[in-house]
Amino acid sequence: MALLRVEKMGHDFGGLRAVNNYNLEVESTQVRGLIGPNGAGKTTVFDLISGIYSPTEGSIVLDGKSIVGLQPHQIAAMGLGRTFQNLRLWRHMTVLEHVKMARYSKISYGLIGAFFGTPRRKREEEEIEEKARGLLDLMGIGRFADQVVVNLPYGAQRRVELARALATEPKILFLDEPTAGMNPEELVQMMEIIRLIHKELGLSIFLIEHRMKMVMELCEIVQALVFGEVIAEGTPEEIQNDSKVIDAYLGREAVH
Amino acid sequence: MFSHVPLLGWLLGAAIAVSLEHFLGTSLALALGLPKIPVLFGFVIMLKKPVLIPGAILYVLLIYFLSIGVTARLSASPANRLAAKLLSLPPWFSVAVHLGLLYATLHMWSGMSAYRVITLKLTLIAVMVTLSLNVINGYMGEFSCSHPGFMALGAYGASVFTVVLFVNDRLFGPSLLPAALAPFMFPVALIVGGMVAALGALAIAIPSFKTRGDYLAIISLAFMFIVKSMIENLEVVGGPRGLSSQPDCANLPTVFLWTVACVWIINNFVRSTLGKALNAVRDEETAASAMTVNTRRTKMVAFLFGAFWAGVAGGLFAHVLRYVNPSTFGIQKLAEVLAMVYFGGLNSVYGSIVGAVGLSLLSEALRPLEILKWIIIPLLLILLMIFRPTGLIAFKEFNVKNLIAPKQKREEEM
Ligand SMILES: Nc1ncnc2c1ncn2[C@@H]1O[C@H](COP(=O)(O)OP(=O)(O)O)[C@@H](O)[C@H]1O
Ligand SMILES: [Mg+2]
């Protein structure tokens, strides 16, 4: 059974048909890609599945349970982690606090613990801090742990987002253009990190990418989205050689 | 020169200064040509009779600055040793020693006049109100205007509770329980007041936090006016004439302990990951919800929590003055509380303490200027907003461990 199955999903923004008849099946530990020109509706697909918007029609089943209409925090707690195309970090919080925050749904000390600083809270906060530091080390940003996140270099901020998403213990990880705005060196590092977390944590990854190189090297199956509709689906080679894709996308922008 | 004086040293200095004033204050004041001990650091005297300015300044310098400075400096190394020793004991013990010393100082200082007692109590209550509003307007980043309304609900809730139970009253008839029980039931009365306020907050929270958007400012402002006019029209609690004859339960130790409890609990909350969720919701709500944070619940809890403490503060307020009327809880109170929050600094427990104490004392000190006071204080606030838009001490963690630790380490390391 597929870990994530989306069927006939569609969404309107007012009069604009942003996504139409979208279907997706992700098996566990699979790495999938979604490409398409700017404004094609890729981010909207992510937002629909992760619950930020509710789809106008269609069904979404995560790990055997329908998640249509659930709140984003519920979907996240069920095992869907994500990052954002434009970094969405909490500008007054430290790196460590970012990663600890993503454990929110697993905190069991409750308000009593929060108000009165019970021993249980102390223990639990220490546990999640240890886990958080472990993830930061895995991402190679352990040395930034106690810095406020806005003081970090851009590449490191991207990794904070990744560490934060991983702290929710996702079964499937959505990455929205994780290399947007990166220089070639940072790009190679980010690719290494994505490979590493896939290998170490064995989770499924669903990746939006602009740069063909990333998609070709990382993904098993790729969808091409144009004007909210999937025009082709297949292995990276198939997509690269698909005439419709070349017309709609590759034809206009040179292959990176 | 004072960098290695631990908190314990400063508290010791303050205690010595206050004892000096207790024993020598009157004779020193007379010797300096002052009619009596300057009751609030000489401000009132200076503004009323400018000829006495040199005497008042000299008095403040000698009694406070000199004795605190000298004691702190001289006692630095024994105080550090003591602080280090205390630190090796359970932390609550060290905290209790510091708080005990602080209380003793405040007790002795305020023991010199009834005016000081009431000023001190109202200042402590202002700390609670400011801090609880900072949870909503600072930590959570919403703009709420309903705090005077919550105080009013708390004040009337607690007052009705104590007056019905313990007082033979014109409005509520004979007391139900012996008056001697009142001090023991007073905490219950305050919690009832807090609960009433939190219930009122629920009426705002449900419509405001359902959808995103800036409805809270409007709805909460309306709420404040509704509470005020509701009480004005409620003859059972005295209507616009107010409610009086509350039992005399809010003595200084009680107000002090409740303030300490409030600061402690709020500080605990905002430092926990559950409390930090407020910051996450404020800075980037979408990301917070994608990281499993239940944003609606987070906002509701914080809002009700802030309202609860405003209610408790209102209950204390009513029992300090032993009289409340609805006109106290209007737009002027709102301006006062907002000023304290923004003056002290958003998202900061330190800031709220400094803001509340600073503005309360300033407002008392400038009282002789009458109407001019309402020009000077806003002017100060405008200047502050220009030069420090986030307030005096914004975004500062309040870390009890660091606060009570000895201060010698740093030198040894260097
Ligand atoms: N919240 C919104 N309201 C209205 N239109 C939107 C909204 N979000 C995205 N769109 C529109 O939907 C289309 C797809 O956007 P998006 O999913 O961000 O594209 P991509 O991520 O592929 O670049 C665009 O035309 C965009 O303008
Ligand atoms: Mg996008």
XYZ file of C-alpha atoms and ligand atoms in Angstrom:
698
model
C 0.000 0.000 0.000
C 1.260 3.448 -0.874
C 2.357 5.679 1.996
C 0.718 8.673 0.395
C -2.030 8.508 -2.210
C -3.628 11.561 -3.795
C -6.508 11.108 -6.210
C -8.207 13.610 -8.506
C -7.161 16.562 -6.366
C -8.178 19.972 -7.655
C -8.143 23.506 -6.290
C -9.452 26.919 -7.305
C -8.128 30.234 -6.047
C -11.206 32.307 -6.706
C -11.558 31.911 -10.458
C -8.047 30.579 -11.007
C -7.730 26.813 -11.515
C -4.389 26.344 -9.716
C -4.367 22.529 -9.628
C -6.448 20.164 -11.729
C -6.968 16.365 -11.608
C -3.769 15.754 -9.680
C -2.826 12.157 -8.812
C 0.135 10.923 -6.816
C 1.322 7.741 -5.202
C 4.421 7.650 -3.020
C 5.744 4.364 -1.670
C 7.717 4.339 1.564
C 11.423 5.215 1.191
C 10.805 6.425 -2.364
C 12.283 9.712 -3.611
C 9.937 11.551 -5.928
C 10.301 14.786 -7.850
C 7.955 17.501 -9.076
C 9.167 19.928 -11.713
C 7.494 22.662 -13.668
C 7.860 26.294 -14.646
C 7.230 29.136 -12.179
C 3.582 29.516 -11.311
C 2.733 25.980 -12.468
C 1.165 25.162 -9.090
C 3.909 23.074 -7.470
C 3.871 24.894 -4.137
C 0.084 24.816 -4.186
C 0.224 21.006 -4.462
C 2.387 20.940 -1.323
C 0.112 23.379 0.504
C -2.952 21.311 -0.377
C -1.507 18.025 0.809
C -0.027 19.519 3.987
C -3.356 21.116 4.881
C -2.577 24.824 4.516
C -5.370 24.945 1.942
C -8.230 22.503 1.719
C -8.592 21.065 -1.795
C -11.774 21.929 -3.682
C -12.098 18.270 -4.637
C -10.262 14.957 -4.470
C -8.976 12.599 -1.805
C -5.688 12.456 0.084
C -4.771 9.377 2.101
C -1.680 9.332 4.304
C -0.664 6.000 5.798
C -4.162 4.610 5.346
C -6.030 7.610 6.800
C -7.832 10.351 4.926
C -6.331 13.746 5.760
C -8.604 16.010 3.727
C -9.942 18.774 5.972
C -7.497 18.155 8.804
C -5.501 21.039 10.270
C -1.846 21.395 9.174
C -0.614 20.583 12.680
C -2.606 17.347 12.713
C -1.265 16.288 9.327
C 2.262 17.172 10.430
C 1.861 15.090 13.584
C 0.693 12.154 11.432
C 4.038 12.062 9.705
C 4.170 14.672 6.968
C 7.107 17.028 7.403
C 7.881 19.921 5.114
C 10.086 22.881 4.326
C 9.139 26.083 2.554
C 10.319 27.633 -0.670
C 10.804 31.009 1.006
C 12.371 30.217 4.359
C 9.800 30.484 7.076
C 11.903 30.657 10.188
C 10.996 32.243 13.529
C 13.194 35.284 13.551
C 13.466 35.763 17.301
C 14.244 32.167 18.161
C 17.546 30.323 18.375
C 18.453 27.404 16.142
C 18.045 24.947 19.010
C 14.620 26.377 19.889
C 13.539 25.863 16.278
C 14.265 22.193 16.375
C 12.817 21.727 19.863
C 9.615 23.451 18.790
C 8.990 20.795 16.152
C 8.553 18.281 18.997
C 5.465 20.196 20.156
C 2.925 17.452 19.461
C 5.011 14.897 21.341
C 5.349 16.934 24.526
C 3.427 15.271 27.336
C 4.150 17.464 30.377
C 1.160 19.647 29.588
C 0.265 23.032 31.014
C 0.891 21.936 34.592
C 4.478 21.175 33.637
C 4.794 24.417 31.703
C 3.446 26.566 34.554
C 5.129 24.936 37.527
C 8.367 23.603 36.048
C 7.803 20.051 37.262
C 10.640 17.480 37.269
C 8.861 15.721 34.426
C 9.052 18.856 32.304
C 12.737 19.240 33.111
C 13.376 15.665 32.052
C 11.352 15.947 28.882
C 12.903 19.271 27.854
C 16.335 17.704 28.326
C 15.349 14.742 26.180
C 14.091 16.858 23.305
C 17.138 19.087 23.579
C 19.392 16.077 23.207
C 17.437 14.858 20.163
C 17.525 18.351 18.688
C 21.278 18.651 19.122
C 21.681 15.268 17.459
C 19.756 16.461 14.413
C 21.727 19.704 14.268
C 24.943 17.714 14.283
C 23.610 15.475 11.513
C 22.931 18.615 9.465
C 26.376 19.950 10.294
C 25.086 23.062 12.061
C 25.595 22.027 15.683
C 27.894 24.978 16.295
C 25.064 27.430 15.589
C 22.723 25.854 18.157
C 22.465 28.824 20.504
C 22.464 31.582 17.901
C 19.392 33.463 16.830
C 18.493 32.057 13.442
C 18.596 35.327 11.484
C 22.319 35.643 12.186
C 23.129 32.478 10.215
C 24.382 32.321 6.640
C 21.735 31.450 4.096
C 22.851 27.888 3.491
C 22.790 27.181 7.217
C 19.286 28.649 7.511
C 18.112 26.171 4.895
C 19.559 23.383 6.977
C 17.797 24.660 10.082
C 14.527 24.304 8.196
C 15.487 20.778 7.254
C 16.493 19.851 10.810
C 13.261 21.340 12.092
C 11.175 19.327 9.642
C 13.037 16.157 10.580
C 12.387 16.768 14.277
C 8.681 16.126 13.668
C 9.742 12.539 12.833
C 8.104 12.493 9.406
C 7.398 9.373 7.403
C 7.429 11.510 4.296
C 9.332 14.744 3.830
C 8.236 17.483 1.422
C 11.038 19.753 0.238
C 9.995 22.886 -1.640
C 12.946 24.029 -3.769
C 15.546 23.342 -1.068
C 18.323 24.827 -3.200
C 16.541 28.030 -4.230
C 19.004 30.912 -4.187
C 22.025 28.735 -3.464
C 25.436 28.971 -5.104
C 26.883 25.827 -6.791
C 28.926 24.897 -3.741
C 25.953 25.113 -1.374
C 23.922 23.194 -3.931
C 26.297 20.237 -3.874
C 26.284 20.255 -0.069
C 22.497 20.309 0.038
C 22.353 17.365 -2.345
C 24.705 15.446 -0.078
C 22.506 16.217 2.909
C 19.346 15.057 1.177
C 21.066 11.815 0.222
C 22.306 11.437 3.776
C 18.929 11.864 5.446
C 17.332 9.527 2.937
C 19.916 6.875 3.740
C 20.114 7.455 7.518
C 16.434 7.947 8.287
C 14.916 5.871 5.499
C 11.999 8.173 4.843
C 10.139 9.039 1.669
C 11.005 12.340 0.062
C 8.891 14.435 -2.283
C 10.978 17.144 -3.854
C 10.056 20.261 -5.818
C 13.006 21.367 -7.873
C 13.817 23.878 -10.481
C 17.230 22.573 -11.353
C 17.195 19.472 -13.525
C 20.530 18.267 -12.150
C 19.082 17.756 -8.665
C 16.038 15.930 -9.920
C 18.050 13.704 -12.246
C 20.458 12.647 -9.560
C 18.073 12.194 -6.639
C 14.660 11.108 -7.839
C 13.321 7.735 -8.901
C 10.139 9.076 -10.475
C 9.402 12.626 -11.594
C 6.188 14.451 -12.473
C 6.113 17.502 -14.698
C 3.440 20.049 -13.842
C 2.285 22.784 -16.220
C -0.641 25.123 -15.524
C -1.771 22.924 -12.653
C -1.856 19.699 -14.650
C 0.582 16.821 -14.749
C 1.675 16.498 -18.370
C 4.178 13.695 -17.890
C 5.311 11.215 -15.267
C 8.224 8.781 -15.355
C 11.891 8.216 -14.653
C 14.163 11.247 -14.976
C 15.361 10.022 -18.370
C 11.831 9.613 -19.679
C 10.893 13.091 -18.471
C 13.981 14.648 -19.965
C 13.145 13.128 -23.347
C 9.388 13.715 -23.245
C 8.405 15.989 -26.081
C 5.616 17.708 -24.141
C 7.976 18.491 -21.298
C 10.596 19.808 -23.667
C 8.004 22.030 -25.299
C 6.466 23.318 -22.109
C 9.424 23.616 -19.850
C 12.848 22.592 -21.017
C 12.353 24.291 -24.328
C 12.066 27.653 -22.659
C 14.668 27.290 -19.954
C 18.018 25.707 -20.658
C 18.762 22.462 -18.852
C 21.013 23.136 -15.883
C 34.025 48.571 40.233
C 30.666 46.950 40.985
C 30.820 44.293 38.287
C 31.549 41.486 40.707
C 28.871 42.355 43.259
C 26.342 39.501 43.315
C 22.633 40.099 43.709
C 22.988 39.091 47.325
C 25.380 42.020 47.871
C 22.938 44.518 46.373
C 20.097 43.179 48.468
C 22.265 43.413 51.554
C 23.087 47.010 50.668
C 19.427 47.847 50.236
C 18.586 46.236 53.576
C 21.298 48.263 55.308
C 20.146 51.477 53.626
C 16.601 50.900 54.726
C 17.666 50.116 58.299
C 19.744 53.299 58.369
C 16.730 55.245 57.258
C 14.660 53.544 59.914
C 16.984 54.590 62.742
C 18.616 57.792 61.494
C 16.298 58.989 58.734
C 14.295 61.469 60.772
C 17.291 63.122 62.418
C 19.159 63.304 59.107
C 16.145 64.822 57.398
C 15.799 67.471 60.088
C 19.525 68.191 59.985
C 19.265 68.761 56.221
C 16.397 71.172 56.742
C 13.687 68.837 55.483
C 10.362 68.780 57.352
C 10.316 64.949 57.446
C 11.765 61.900 55.732
C 11.332 62.221 51.940
C 8.667 59.668 51.377
C 9.374 58.740 47.744
C 13.087 59.362 47.087
C 12.622 63.112 47.473
C 10.734 63.653 44.217
C 7.574 64.943 45.804
C 9.396 67.356 48.088
C 11.548 68.656 45.251
C 8.590 69.383 43.027
C 6.579 71.010 45.792
C 9.271 73.160 47.411
C 12.231 73.834 45.126
C 14.239 75.404 48.010
C 14.502 71.984 49.567
C 16.053 70.373 46.481
C 19.669 70.318 47.775
C 18.583 68.799 51.079
C 16.467 66.149 49.396
C 19.219 65.210 46.957
C 21.743 64.996 49.773
C 19.370 62.833 51.777
C 18.832 60.395 48.914
C 22.548 60.284 48.161
C 23.517 59.615 51.765
C 20.799 57.189 52.767
C 20.417 55.219 49.556
C 23.275 55.607 47.108
C 26.130 55.879 49.576
C 25.054 53.122 51.914
C 24.001 50.712 49.164
C 27.175 51.402 47.218
C 29.495 51.039 50.188
C 27.800 47.905 51.512
C 27.671 46.259 48.106
C 31.343 47.025 47.470
C 32.598 45.954 50.892
C 30.440 42.865 51.151
C 31.205 41.710 47.616
C 33.595 38.908 48.459
C 31.763 37.470 51.485
C 28.483 37.850 49.568
C 30.005 35.935 46.670
C 31.164 33.188 48.986
C 27.717 33.022 50.547
C 26.033 32.970 47.136
C 28.330 30.156 46.040
C 27.542 28.195 49.188
C 23.815 28.752 48.659
C 24.133 27.565 45.099
C 25.382 24.192 46.278
C 22.158 23.758 48.287
C 18.804 23.075 46.602
C 17.952 26.027 44.345
C 14.666 26.850 46.075
C 16.580 27.562 49.257
C 18.818 30.153 47.655
C 15.822 31.736 45.955
C 13.994 31.835 49.294
C 16.932 33.587 50.960
C 17.057 36.228 48.227
C 13.311 36.742 48.290
C 13.318 36.887 52.088
C 15.949 39.594 52.038
C 14.048 41.495 49.366
C 10.835 41.248 51.319
C 12.479 42.363 54.570
C 13.859 45.411 52.775
C 10.548 46.324 51.206
C 8.759 45.732 54.490
C 11.045 48.032 56.407
C 11.059 50.672 53.688
C 7.297 50.762 53.453
C 6.897 50.588 57.235
C 7.897 54.263 57.432
C 4.573 55.537 56.097
C 1.153 54.359 55.003
C 1.661 56.115 51.685
C 4.686 53.977 50.943
C 2.732 50.803 51.734
C -0.034 51.600 49.321
C 2.373 52.743 46.604
C 4.355 49.540 46.976
C 1.278 47.322 46.854
C -0.077 49.062 43.773
C 3.330 48.828 42.126
C 3.468 45.073 42.736
C -0.021 44.727 41.292
C 1.076 46.778 38.271
C 3.893 44.265 37.750
C 1.356 41.433 37.560
C -0.922 43.294 35.163
C 1.944 44.373 32.907
C 3.539 40.961 32.766
C 0.257 39.228 32.010
C -0.445 41.672 29.183
C 3.062 41.122 27.852
C 2.208 37.443 27.427
C -0.490 38.453 24.943
C 0.902 41.595 23.312
C 4.576 40.691 23.498
C 5.132 36.952 23.543
C 2.117 36.167 21.374
C 2.329 39.379 19.327
C -1.387 40.143 19.245
C -2.779 43.504 20.255
C -5.245 43.129 23.093
C -6.986 46.063 24.776
C -9.143 44.208 27.250
C -6.870 44.062 30.290
C -8.760 46.684 32.322
C -11.902 44.651 31.648
C -10.225 41.498 32.955
C -9.039 43.404 36.037
C -12.582 44.619 36.600
C -13.984 41.095 36.340
C -11.346 39.844 38.767
C -11.886 42.740 41.153
C -15.655 42.277 41.268
C -15.473 38.469 41.217
C -13.122 38.333 44.185
C -14.916 41.145 46.036
C -18.347 39.581 45.709
C -16.868 36.316 46.951
C -15.303 37.801 50.078
C -18.059 40.303 50.836
C -20.847 37.717 50.576
C -18.988 35.212 52.715
C -17.285 37.301 55.352
C -18.868 40.750 55.658
C -22.180 41.996 57.015
C -23.003 44.106 54.062
C -25.790 46.421 53.023
C -25.906 44.888 49.551
C -25.486 41.198 50.293
C -26.852 40.844 53.828
C -25.172 39.177 56.813
C -21.968 37.200 56.382
C -22.198 33.466 55.806
C -18.937 32.548 57.487
C -17.005 34.012 60.425
C -14.819 36.936 59.340
C -11.787 35.279 60.929
C -11.738 32.771 58.071
C -11.346 35.494 55.439
C -7.547 35.496 55.220
C -7.515 31.727 54.678
C -10.110 31.851 51.954
C -8.544 34.873 50.285
C -6.461 32.813 47.820
C -9.662 31.082 46.746
C -11.304 34.474 46.247
C -8.425 35.615 44.037
C -8.536 32.424 41.995
C -12.285 32.885 41.572
C -11.568 36.415 40.342
C -8.989 35.069 37.920
C -11.427 32.433 36.660
C -14.142 35.011 36.061
C -11.661 37.048 34.037
C -10.599 33.957 32.076
C -14.238 33.193 31.342
C -14.638 36.708 29.976
C -11.496 36.129 27.892
C -13.102 33.050 26.387
C -15.867 35.268 25.003
C -13.220 37.275 23.153
C -10.998 34.357 22.189
C -13.623 32.232 20.468
C -14.528 34.757 17.759
C -11.049 36.336 17.540
C -8.900 33.267 17.058
C -11.240 31.369 14.789
C -9.818 32.966 11.691
C -6.646 34.836 11.062
C -6.751 38.597 10.976
C -6.648 41.574 13.255
C -10.002 41.345 14.909
C -8.618 41.014 18.394
C -7.785 44.700 18.883
C -11.327 45.792 18.038
C -13.150 43.007 19.832
C -11.058 43.364 22.980
C -11.533 47.131 23.056
C -15.281 46.667 22.750
C -15.112 44.064 25.514
C -13.468 46.535 27.879
C -16.258 49.077 27.364
C -18.955 46.424 27.655
C -17.615 45.179 30.989
C -17.437 48.720 32.315
C -20.978 49.660 31.349
C -22.307 46.273 32.420
C -20.972 46.824 35.936
C -22.261 50.404 35.933
C -25.733 49.046 35.267
C -25.555 46.159 37.697
C -27.213 47.513 40.853
C -26.542 44.297 42.836
C -22.850 45.179 42.959
C -23.449 48.858 43.566
C -23.596 50.118 39.984
C -21.570 53.271 39.292
C -21.147 53.929 43.041
C -18.932 50.884 43.312
C -18.472 48.146 45.839
C -16.802 48.658 49.202
C -16.101 47.067 52.597
C -13.903 44.268 51.270
C -12.192 42.469 54.182
C -8.662 43.650 54.895
C -6.869 40.603 53.484
C -4.394 42.137 51.064
C -1.545 42.932 53.404
C 1.967 43.424 52.071
C 3.185 39.812 52.429
C 0.093 38.552 50.606
C 0.507 40.950 47.698
C 4.227 40.217 47.574
C 3.728 36.443 47.524
C 1.114 36.615 44.773
C 3.367 38.813 42.695
C 6.237 36.378 43.146
C 3.958 33.470 42.194
C 2.762 35.336 39.106
C 6.272 36.187 37.925
C 7.483 32.661 38.639
C 4.659 30.894 36.812
C 4.653 33.204 33.805
C 8.420 32.976 33.566
C 8.220 29.181 33.706
C 5.619 29.177 30.993
C 7.347 31.436 28.492
C 10.602 29.507 28.826
C 9.057 26.108 28.126
C 8.747 24.749 24.611
C 4.960 24.920 24.978
C 5.302 28.607 25.868
C 7.848 29.287 23.116
C 5.115 28.169 20.728
C 3.694 31.668 21.285
C 6.778 33.127 19.634
C 6.554 30.634 16.800
C 2.925 31.541 16.170
C 3.794 35.234 16.293
C 6.829 35.117 14.001
C 5.544 32.662 11.386
C 2.218 31.008 11.999
C 2.174 28.779 8.912
C 5.530 27.296 9.807
C 4.377 26.766 13.388
C 1.395 24.715 12.285
C 3.522 22.745 9.819
C 5.769 21.872 12.787
C 2.837 20.289 14.662
C 2.054 23.366 16.795
C -1.669 23.633 17.485
C -1.810 27.348 16.820
C -5.401 27.975 17.847
C -5.032 26.167 21.145
C -1.759 27.987 21.785
C -3.411 31.370 21.312
C -6.460 30.493 23.386
C -4.411 29.166 26.291
C -2.113 32.182 26.351
C -4.983 34.621 26.138
C -6.927 32.975 28.963
C -3.750 32.650 30.997
C -2.991 36.360 30.636
C -6.576 37.206 31.530
C -6.444 34.977 34.598
C -3.501 36.883 36.047
C -5.093 40.222 35.229
C -8.131 38.967 37.172
C -6.015 37.948 40.152
C -4.334 41.357 40.061
C -7.756 42.995 39.929
C -8.857 41.002 42.978
C -5.799 42.151 44.893
C -6.370 45.713 43.729
C -9.916 45.718 45.087
C -8.772 44.374 48.448
C -5.854 46.775 48.728
C -8.105 49.801 48.262
C -11.068 48.001 49.868
C -13.240 49.782 47.365
C -13.751 49.451 43.616
C -15.850 51.285 41.120
C -16.248 50.651 37.404
C -14.803 53.970 36.262
C -11.342 52.808 37.410
C -11.241 50.254 34.604
C -11.528 52.489 31.582
C -9.417 53.861 28.807
C -7.001 55.591 31.165
C -6.127 52.318 32.874
C -5.632 50.772 29.442
C -3.238 53.545 28.422
C -1.343 53.083 31.673
C -0.920 49.314 31.262
C -0.027 49.503 27.582
C 2.536 52.180 28.391
C 4.121 49.948 31.026
C 4.324 46.989 28.633
C 5.816 48.941 25.735
C 8.047 51.085 27.948
C 9.549 48.048 29.655
C 9.927 46.031 26.492
C 8.018 43.356 24.620
C 8.642 39.671 25.111
C 10.552 40.207 28.340
C 9.842 39.411 31.972
C 12.574 41.795 33.093
C 11.118 44.454 30.859
C 7.664 44.192 32.367
C 9.026 44.426 35.890
C 11.122 47.453 34.993
C 8.291 49.044 33.018
C 5.704 48.575 35.744
C 7.945 49.682 38.610
C 9.445 52.553 36.608
C 6.198 54.035 35.406
C 4.368 53.468 38.717
C 7.057 55.339 40.642
C 7.374 58.020 37.981
C 3.650 58.539 38.001
C 3.633 58.876 41.802
C 6.694 61.114 41.803
C 5.196 63.479 39.253
C 1.848 63.628 41.000
C 2.464 67.186 42.345
C 2.697 68.430 38.749
C -0.949 67.417 38.319
C -2.040 67.956 34.717
C 1.548 68.458 33.515
C 2.189 64.835 34.457
C -0.013 63.736 31.579
C 2.181 65.667 29.214
C 5.527 64.553 30.578
C 4.821 60.805 30.711
C 3.493 60.506 27.146
C 6.378 62.658 25.955
C 8.834 60.285 27.590
C 7.105 57.375 25.914
C 7.304 59.020 22.508
C 10.999 59.670 22.980
C 11.514 56.067 24.002
C 9.624 54.812 20.977
C 11.870 56.922 18.746
C 15.141 55.825 20.262
C 14.294 52.298 21.423
C 11.239 51.129 19.517
C 11.141 47.743 21.215
C 11.184 49.204 24.729
C 13.884 49.287 27.373
C 14.635 45.590 27.815
C 12.916 43.650 25.046
C 13.545 39.984 24.297
C 15.516 39.336 27.437
C 15.384 35.992 29.142
C 14.845 36.008 32.875
C 17.171 33.361 34.224
C 16.872 32.882 37.979
C 19.974 30.681 38.103
C 22.179 33.382 36.600
C 20.547 36.043 38.715
C 21.396 34.487 42.063
C 24.776 33.073 41.082
C 27.986 34.517 42.555
C 29.756 37.009 40.296
C 33.391 36.118 40.930
C 33.803 33.437 38.255
C 34.271 35.935 35.486
C 37.334 37.469 37.126
C 38.997 34.138 37.762
C 38.589 33.203 34.140
C 40.248 36.422 33.004
N -3.066 32.110 -1.979
C -3.236 32.269 -3.305
N -4.273 32.981 -3.771
C -4.457 33.148 -5.105
N -3.642 32.636 -6.042
C -2.570 31.928 -5.645
C -2.313 31.696 -4.252
N -1.178 30.957 -4.145
C -0.764 30.732 -5.403
N -1.595 31.300 -6.302
C -1.473 31.232 -7.755
O -1.481 29.862 -8.115
C -0.553 29.630 -9.138
C 0.448 28.560 -8.724
O 1.326 29.088 -7.774
P 2.464 28.227 -7.060
O 1.860 26.970 -6.567
O 3.130 29.082 -6.060
O 3.445 27.923 -8.280
P 4.905 27.279 -8.266
O 5.235 26.836 -6.871
O 4.815 26.144 -9.236
O 5.845 28.332 -8.758
C 0.087 30.955 -9.489
O -0.575 31.515 -10.584
C -0.145 31.776 -8.243
O -0.239 33.148 -8.581
Mg 6.747 27.417 -5.639
